[in-house]
Amino acid sequence: MFPMNQDGITWLLSPPDQSLALVLADNEFDVWIVSSRGTKYSRDHAYLKPEDEAYWDWTWDELAAYDLPATFQYVHGQTGQKLHYVGHSLGTLIAMAAFSKGELVSMLRSAGLLSPVAYVGEITSPLGRNAAKNFIAETLKWLGLHEFNPKGDAVTKFLKKMCAQPGVDCTNLLNSFTDCRTKTQSLSGLGKNCCLKPSIVDVFLDHEPQPSSTKNMIHIAQMIRDGTIRMYDYNDAGQNKKRYGQPTPPAYNIENIPKNVPLFLSHGGADSLSDVNDVNHLLRTLKHHDQDKIVVQFVKGYAHADFVMGTNARQVVYEPLMAFFKRH
């Protein structure tokens, strides 16, 4: 739908000589794989259950403020070494948000940002644009669906009912939810991927996309509509002030990422989630970054999923990424 919530198995879906995690391990990197909260392998909680509303009371704000720092601290504590970080899609957003606040950089050697997502106001995915425009996530939350499971019956039934209303055109939206197994190259509005084998799509759909919080979907929809990178907007000045100390949510200032942090950004010309115009906006924001500390790779034919499952991703993206890591 939007930058998707995925578990760590995404890095292992391709054959061993093509999966980034295994390619890194074969090149003597110590690899730690993380699953986002709410996904299949990351659903435990100290005292809440997935059935509880409070369990899903989070957005990517919390992933950047709590989950990613906890991950860095754990791996750094276990290894005593600074980390090379690799994120894809939502994983790039939470990293840039954290880095922009000066957090984690003391434990960071470099960061690889694949299909970087920061600004999403120019997103070209019909699914993402339609969902944001029609306030789909907000409606789901209002109906009491706090877990957003894109493969779940509740979401699909709601969409079918909504799309049956007169004057509502949900062609792209509904097809992406109900017919995704027939789309060997589309993968639910991610863009036309150039380099996926049809068989990998079935493997992907056996595991992904994973559940997220409906509140997180609302947050990303706000970003699409507003074209900004801000914290979650409660759409109530009192609530915002209680949470943030001001009537509007604070912005993430991406330009505040320390200019000497080595960054490798790789984006594609066919990516409808990490759109070229949005990535160019991000790059303008980073224009004062130390030029010897930033590498920007543009892969004309690549769409969103090619970066993690493309048959030639090792040669096109992973080999240059590893060379970058070794230089830093």
Coordinates of C-alpha atoms in Angstrom, one line a residue:
M1 CA 0.0 0.0 0.0
F2 CA 2.6 2.5 1.1
P3 CA 6.2 1.8 2.1
M4 CA 5.5 -1.7 3.4
N5 CA 6.0 -3.3 6.8
Q6 CA 8.1 -6.3 6.2
D7 CA 9.9 -8.9 8.3
G8 CA 13.6 -9.8 8.0
I9 CA 12.9 -12.7 5.8
T10 CA 12.6 -10.3 2.9
W11 CA 16.4 -10.3 2.8
L12 CA 16.5 -14.1 2.3
L13 CA 13.8 -14.8 -0.3
S14 CA 16.1 -14.9 -3.3
P15 CA 18.6 -17.8 -4.0
P16 CA 21.6 -17.8 -1.6
D17 CA 23.9 -16.1 -4.1
Q18 CA 21.4 -13.3 -4.7
S19 CA 20.0 -12.6 -1.2
L20 CA 21.7 -9.5 0.2
A21 CA 22.0 -10.9 3.8
L22 CA 23.7 -14.1 2.5
V23 CA 25.9 -12.2 0.0
L24 CA 27.1 -10.0 2.8
A25 CA 27.8 -13.0 5.1
D26 CA 29.7 -14.7 2.3
N27 CA 31.9 -11.6 2.1
E28 CA 32.8 -11.8 5.8
F29 CA 30.2 -9.3 7.1
D30 CA 28.6 -10.1 10.4
V31 CA 24.9 -9.9 9.5
W32 CA 22.1 -9.1 11.9
I33 CA 18.5 -9.2 10.5
V34 CA 15.7 -7.2 12.0
S35 CA 11.9 -7.7 11.8
S36 CA 9.7 -4.6 12.3
R37 CA 7.3 -4.6 15.2
G38 CA 3.9 -6.2 14.4
T39 CA 5.3 -8.6 11.8
K40 CA 5.1 -12.4 12.1
Y41 CA 8.5 -12.7 13.9
S42 CA 8.1 -9.6 16.0
R43 CA 4.8 -9.8 17.8
D44 CA 5.8 -10.4 21.4
H45 CA 5.3 -7.7 24.0
A46 CA 6.0 -7.5 27.7
Y47 CA 2.3 -7.3 28.7
L48 CA 0.2 -6.5 25.6
K49 CA -1.4 -8.8 23.1
P50 CA -2.0 -8.2 19.4
E51 CA -5.7 -8.1 20.2
D52 CA -5.2 -5.1 22.4
E53 CA -5.8 -1.6 20.9
A54 CA -2.8 -0.3 22.7
Y55 CA -0.5 -2.9 21.1
W56 CA -1.0 -1.0 17.8
D57 CA -0.7 2.5 19.1
W58 CA 2.4 3.5 17.2
T59 CA 3.7 4.8 13.9
W60 CA 7.2 4.9 12.3
D61 CA 7.9 7.7 14.8
E62 CA 8.3 5.0 17.5
L63 CA 10.3 2.8 15.2
A64 CA 12.8 5.6 14.8
A65 CA 12.7 6.7 18.4
Y66 CA 12.8 3.3 20.2
D67 CA 13.1 0.2 18.0
L68 CA 16.0 1.2 15.8
P69 CA 18.0 2.6 18.7
A70 CA 17.4 -0.6 20.7
T71 CA 18.6 -2.6 17.7
F72 CA 21.8 -0.5 17.3
Q73 CA 22.5 -0.7 21.0
Y74 CA 22.0 -4.5 21.1
V75 CA 24.2 -5.3 18.1
H76 CA 26.9 -2.8 19.2
G77 CA 26.8 -4.2 22.7
Q78 CA 27.2 -7.8 21.4
T79 CA 30.0 -7.0 18.9
G80 CA 31.7 -3.9 20.2
Q81 CA 31.8 -2.6 16.7
K82 CA 30.2 0.2 14.8
L83 CA 27.5 -0.8 12.3
H84 CA 27.0 -0.7 8.6
Y85 CA 23.2 -0.2 8.2
V86 CA 21.1 -1.3 5.2
G87 CA 17.5 -0.3 5.0
H88 CA 14.9 -0.6 2.2
S89 CA 11.8 1.6 1.9
L90 CA 10.4 2.2 5.4
G91 CA 13.7 1.1 6.8
T92 CA 15.4 4.1 5.1
L93 CA 12.8 6.5 6.5
I94 CA 13.3 5.5 10.1
A95 CA 17.0 5.6 9.7
M96 CA 17.1 9.1 8.3
A97 CA 14.7 10.3 10.9
A98 CA 16.9 8.9 13.7
F99 CA 20.1 10.2 12.1
S100 CA 18.7 13.6 11.6
K101 CA 18.3 13.9 15.4
G102 CA 22.0 13.0 15.8
E103 CA 21.0 9.6 17.3
L104 CA 22.9 6.4 16.6
V105 CA 25.6 8.1 14.6
S106 CA 28.2 7.3 17.3
M107 CA 27.5 3.6 16.6
L108 CA 27.3 4.0 12.8
R109 CA 30.0 3.4 10.2
S110 CA 27.9 3.9 7.1
A111 CA 24.3 3.5 5.8
G112 CA 23.0 1.9 2.6
L113 CA 19.5 3.3 1.8
L114 CA 17.8 1.3 -1.0
S115 CA 14.6 2.8 -2.5
P116 CA 14.9 5.7 0.0
V117 CA 11.7 7.0 1.3
A118 CA 11.6 10.4 2.9
Y119 CA 9.4 12.8 1.0
V120 CA 6.4 11.0 -0.6
G121 CA 4.3 13.9 -1.9
E122 CA 5.0 12.9 -5.5
I123 CA 4.3 9.2 -5.1
T124 CA 3.0 7.7 -8.3
S125 CA 1.5 4.5 -7.0
P126 CA -2.2 4.6 -7.8
L127 CA -2.8 2.4 -4.7
G128 CA -0.9 4.8 -2.4
R129 CA -2.4 8.0 -3.8
N130 CA -6.0 6.7 -3.9
A131 CA -5.7 5.4 -0.3
A132 CA -4.3 8.7 1.0
K133 CA -6.8 10.8 -1.0
N134 CA -9.8 8.7 0.2
F135 CA -8.6 8.6 3.8
I136 CA -8.8 4.8 3.8
A137 CA -6.6 4.2 6.8
E138 CA -8.4 6.9 8.8
T139 CA -11.7 5.1 8.1
L140 CA -10.3 1.8 9.1
K141 CA -9.2 3.2 12.4
W142 CA -12.6 4.8 13.0
L143 CA -14.1 1.4 12.4
G144 CA -11.9 -0.1 15.1
L145 CA -9.4 -1.9 12.9
H146 CA -6.1 -1.0 14.7
E147 CA -4.1 -3.7 13.0
F148 CA -3.6 -3.1 9.3
N149 CA -3.2 -6.5 7.7
P150 CA -3.2 -6.0 3.9
K151 CA -3.9 -9.7 3.4
G152 CA -6.6 -9.9 6.1
D153 CA -10.3 -10.4 5.5
A154 CA -11.4 -7.3 7.4
V155 CA -9.4 -4.9 5.2
T156 CA -10.5 -6.6 2.0
K157 CA -14.2 -6.7 2.9
F158 CA -14.2 -3.1 3.9
L159 CA -12.6 -2.1 0.6
K160 CA -15.1 -4.1 -1.4
K161 CA -18.0 -2.5 0.4
M162 CA -16.5 1.0 0.0
C163 CA -15.7 0.6 -3.6
A164 CA -19.3 -0.6 -4.4
Q165 CA -20.6 2.9 -3.5
P166 CA -21.8 5.1 -6.4
G167 CA -19.1 7.4 -7.7
V168 CA -16.2 5.6 -6.1
D169 CA -13.6 4.3 -8.5
C170 CA -11.3 1.8 -6.7
T171 CA -10.1 -0.1 -9.7
N172 CA -6.4 0.1 -8.9
L173 CA -6.9 0.1 -5.2
L174 CA -9.0 -3.1 -5.1
N175 CA -7.1 -5.0 -7.7
S176 CA -3.9 -4.5 -5.7
F177 CA -5.5 -6.1 -2.7
T178 CA -7.5 -8.9 -4.2
D179 CA -5.7 -9.9 -7.3
C180 CA -2.0 -9.4 -6.4
R181 CA -1.1 -13.1 -7.1
T182 CA -1.8 -12.6 -10.7
K183 CA 0.5 -9.6 -11.0
T184 CA 3.9 -11.1 -11.7
Q185 CA 5.6 -7.7 -12.2
S186 CA 3.4 -5.2 -10.3
L187 CA 3.5 -6.3 -6.7
S188 CA 0.6 -4.2 -5.4
G189 CA 1.5 -0.9 -6.9
L190 CA 5.2 -0.8 -6.3
G191 CA 6.0 0.0 -9.9
K192 CA 6.8 -2.3 -12.8
N193 CA 9.7 -4.3 -11.6
C194 CA 12.2 -5.0 -14.4
C195 CA 14.1 -8.0 -13.0
L196 CA 11.9 -10.3 -11.0
K197 CA 11.3 -13.9 -11.9
P198 CA 7.6 -14.9 -11.7
S199 CA 8.4 -17.6 -9.2
I200 CA 9.9 -15.1 -6.7
V201 CA 6.6 -13.2 -6.7
D202 CA 4.8 -16.3 -5.3
V203 CA 7.5 -16.7 -2.7
F204 CA 7.2 -13.0 -1.7
L205 CA 3.5 -13.2 -1.4
D206 CA 3.8 -16.3 0.8
H207 CA 5.5 -14.0 3.4
E208 CA 4.8 -10.4 2.6
P209 CA 3.4 -7.8 3.1
Q210 CA 3.2 -8.1 6.8
P211 CA 0.8 -6.3 9.2
S212 CA 1.4 -2.8 10.5
S213 CA -0.6 -0.5 12.6
T214 CA -3.4 1.4 11.0
K215 CA -2.0 4.5 12.8
N216 CA 1.2 4.0 10.9
M217 CA -0.7 3.9 7.6
I218 CA -2.5 7.2 8.6
H219 CA 0.9 8.8 9.3
I220 CA 2.2 7.9 5.9
A221 CA -1.0 9.0 4.2
Q222 CA -0.5 12.4 6.0
M223 CA 2.9 12.6 4.4
I224 CA 1.6 11.9 1.0
R225 CA -1.2 14.5 1.3
D226 CA 1.1 17.2 2.8
G227 CA 4.4 16.4 1.1
T228 CA 6.2 16.8 4.4
I229 CA 8.2 14.7 6.9
R230 CA 6.6 15.4 10.2
M231 CA 5.7 13.4 13.3
Y232 CA 2.2 12.0 13.5
D233 CA -0.5 14.6 13.4
Y234 CA -3.4 14.0 15.8
N235 CA -5.4 16.7 13.9
D236 CA -6.2 18.3 17.3
A237 CA -4.1 21.2 18.6
G238 CA -4.7 20.1 22.2
Q239 CA -3.5 16.5 21.5
N240 CA -0.5 17.7 19.6
K241 CA 0.4 20.1 22.3
K242 CA 0.1 17.5 24.9
R243 CA 2.3 15.1 22.9
Y244 CA 4.8 17.5 21.4
G245 CA 4.5 20.8 23.3
Q246 CA 3.2 22.6 20.3
P247 CA 0.0 22.7 18.3
T248 CA 1.4 21.1 15.2
P249 CA 3.7 18.1 14.9
P250 CA 7.4 18.8 14.7
A251 CA 9.2 18.3 11.4
Y252 CA 12.1 15.9 10.9
N253 CA 15.0 18.0 9.5
I254 CA 16.8 15.6 7.2
E255 CA 19.4 18.2 6.4
N256 CA 20.6 17.8 10.0
I257 CA 22.0 14.3 9.3
P258 CA 25.7 14.8 10.2
K259 CA 27.4 15.7 7.0
N260 CA 30.3 13.3 7.5
V261 CA 28.0 10.2 7.8
P262 CA 28.8 7.9 4.8
L263 CA 25.6 7.4 2.8
F264 CA 24.9 5.1 -0.1
L265 CA 21.6 5.9 -1.8
S266 CA 20.2 3.7 -4.6
H267 CA 16.9 4.5 -6.3
G268 CA 15.1 3.4 -9.4
G269 CA 13.5 5.1 -12.4
A270 CA 10.4 2.9 -12.3
D271 CA 9.8 3.0 -8.5
S272 CA 6.3 4.3 -7.8
L273 CA 6.8 4.5 -4.0
S274 CA 10.3 6.0 -3.9
D275 CA 9.5 8.3 -6.8
V276 CA 12.3 10.0 -8.7
N277 CA 10.9 13.5 -8.0
D278 CA 10.7 12.7 -4.3
V279 CA 14.2 11.3 -4.2
N280 CA 15.5 14.4 -6.0
H281 CA 13.8 16.4 -3.3
L282 CA 15.7 14.4 -0.7
L283 CA 19.0 14.8 -2.5
R284 CA 18.4 18.6 -2.6
T285 CA 17.9 18.4 1.1
L286 CA 21.3 16.7 1.4
K287 CA 23.1 19.0 -1.0
H288 CA 25.5 20.2 1.7
H289 CA 26.5 16.7 2.7
D290 CA 30.2 16.0 2.4
Q291 CA 30.6 15.0 -1.3
D292 CA 33.2 12.3 -0.5
K293 CA 30.7 10.8 2.0
I294 CA 27.7 10.3 -0.2
V295 CA 27.2 8.0 -3.2
V296 CA 24.0 8.2 -5.3
Q297 CA 23.1 5.4 -7.6
F298 CA 20.3 5.6 -10.1
V299 CA 19.1 2.4 -11.8
K300 CA 16.8 3.5 -14.6
G301 CA 14.8 0.3 -14.9
Y302 CA 14.4 -0.6 -11.3
A303 CA 11.2 -0.5 -9.3
H304 CA 10.6 -0.9 -5.6
A305 CA 11.0 -4.7 -5.3
D306 CA 13.9 -5.0 -7.7
F307 CA 16.3 -3.8 -4.9
V308 CA 15.6 -6.8 -2.7
M309 CA 14.6 -9.5 -5.2
G310 CA 15.9 -8.5 -8.6
T311 CA 17.8 -11.3 -10.4
N312 CA 20.6 -8.9 -11.2
A313 CA 20.5 -6.9 -7.9
R314 CA 23.8 -8.5 -6.7
Q315 CA 25.7 -7.1 -9.7
V316 CA 23.8 -3.8 -10.0
V317 CA 23.4 -2.8 -6.4
Y318 CA 24.9 -5.2 -3.8
E319 CA 28.5 -5.3 -5.2
P320 CA 28.7 -1.4 -5.3
L321 CA 27.2 -1.3 -1.9
M322 CA 29.7 -3.7 -0.4
A323 CA 32.6 -1.8 -2.0
F324 CA 31.2 1.3 -0.4
F325 CA 31.1 -0.4 3.0
K326 CA 34.6 -1.6 2.6
R327 CA 35.8 1.9 2.0
H328 CA 34.2 3.1 5.2

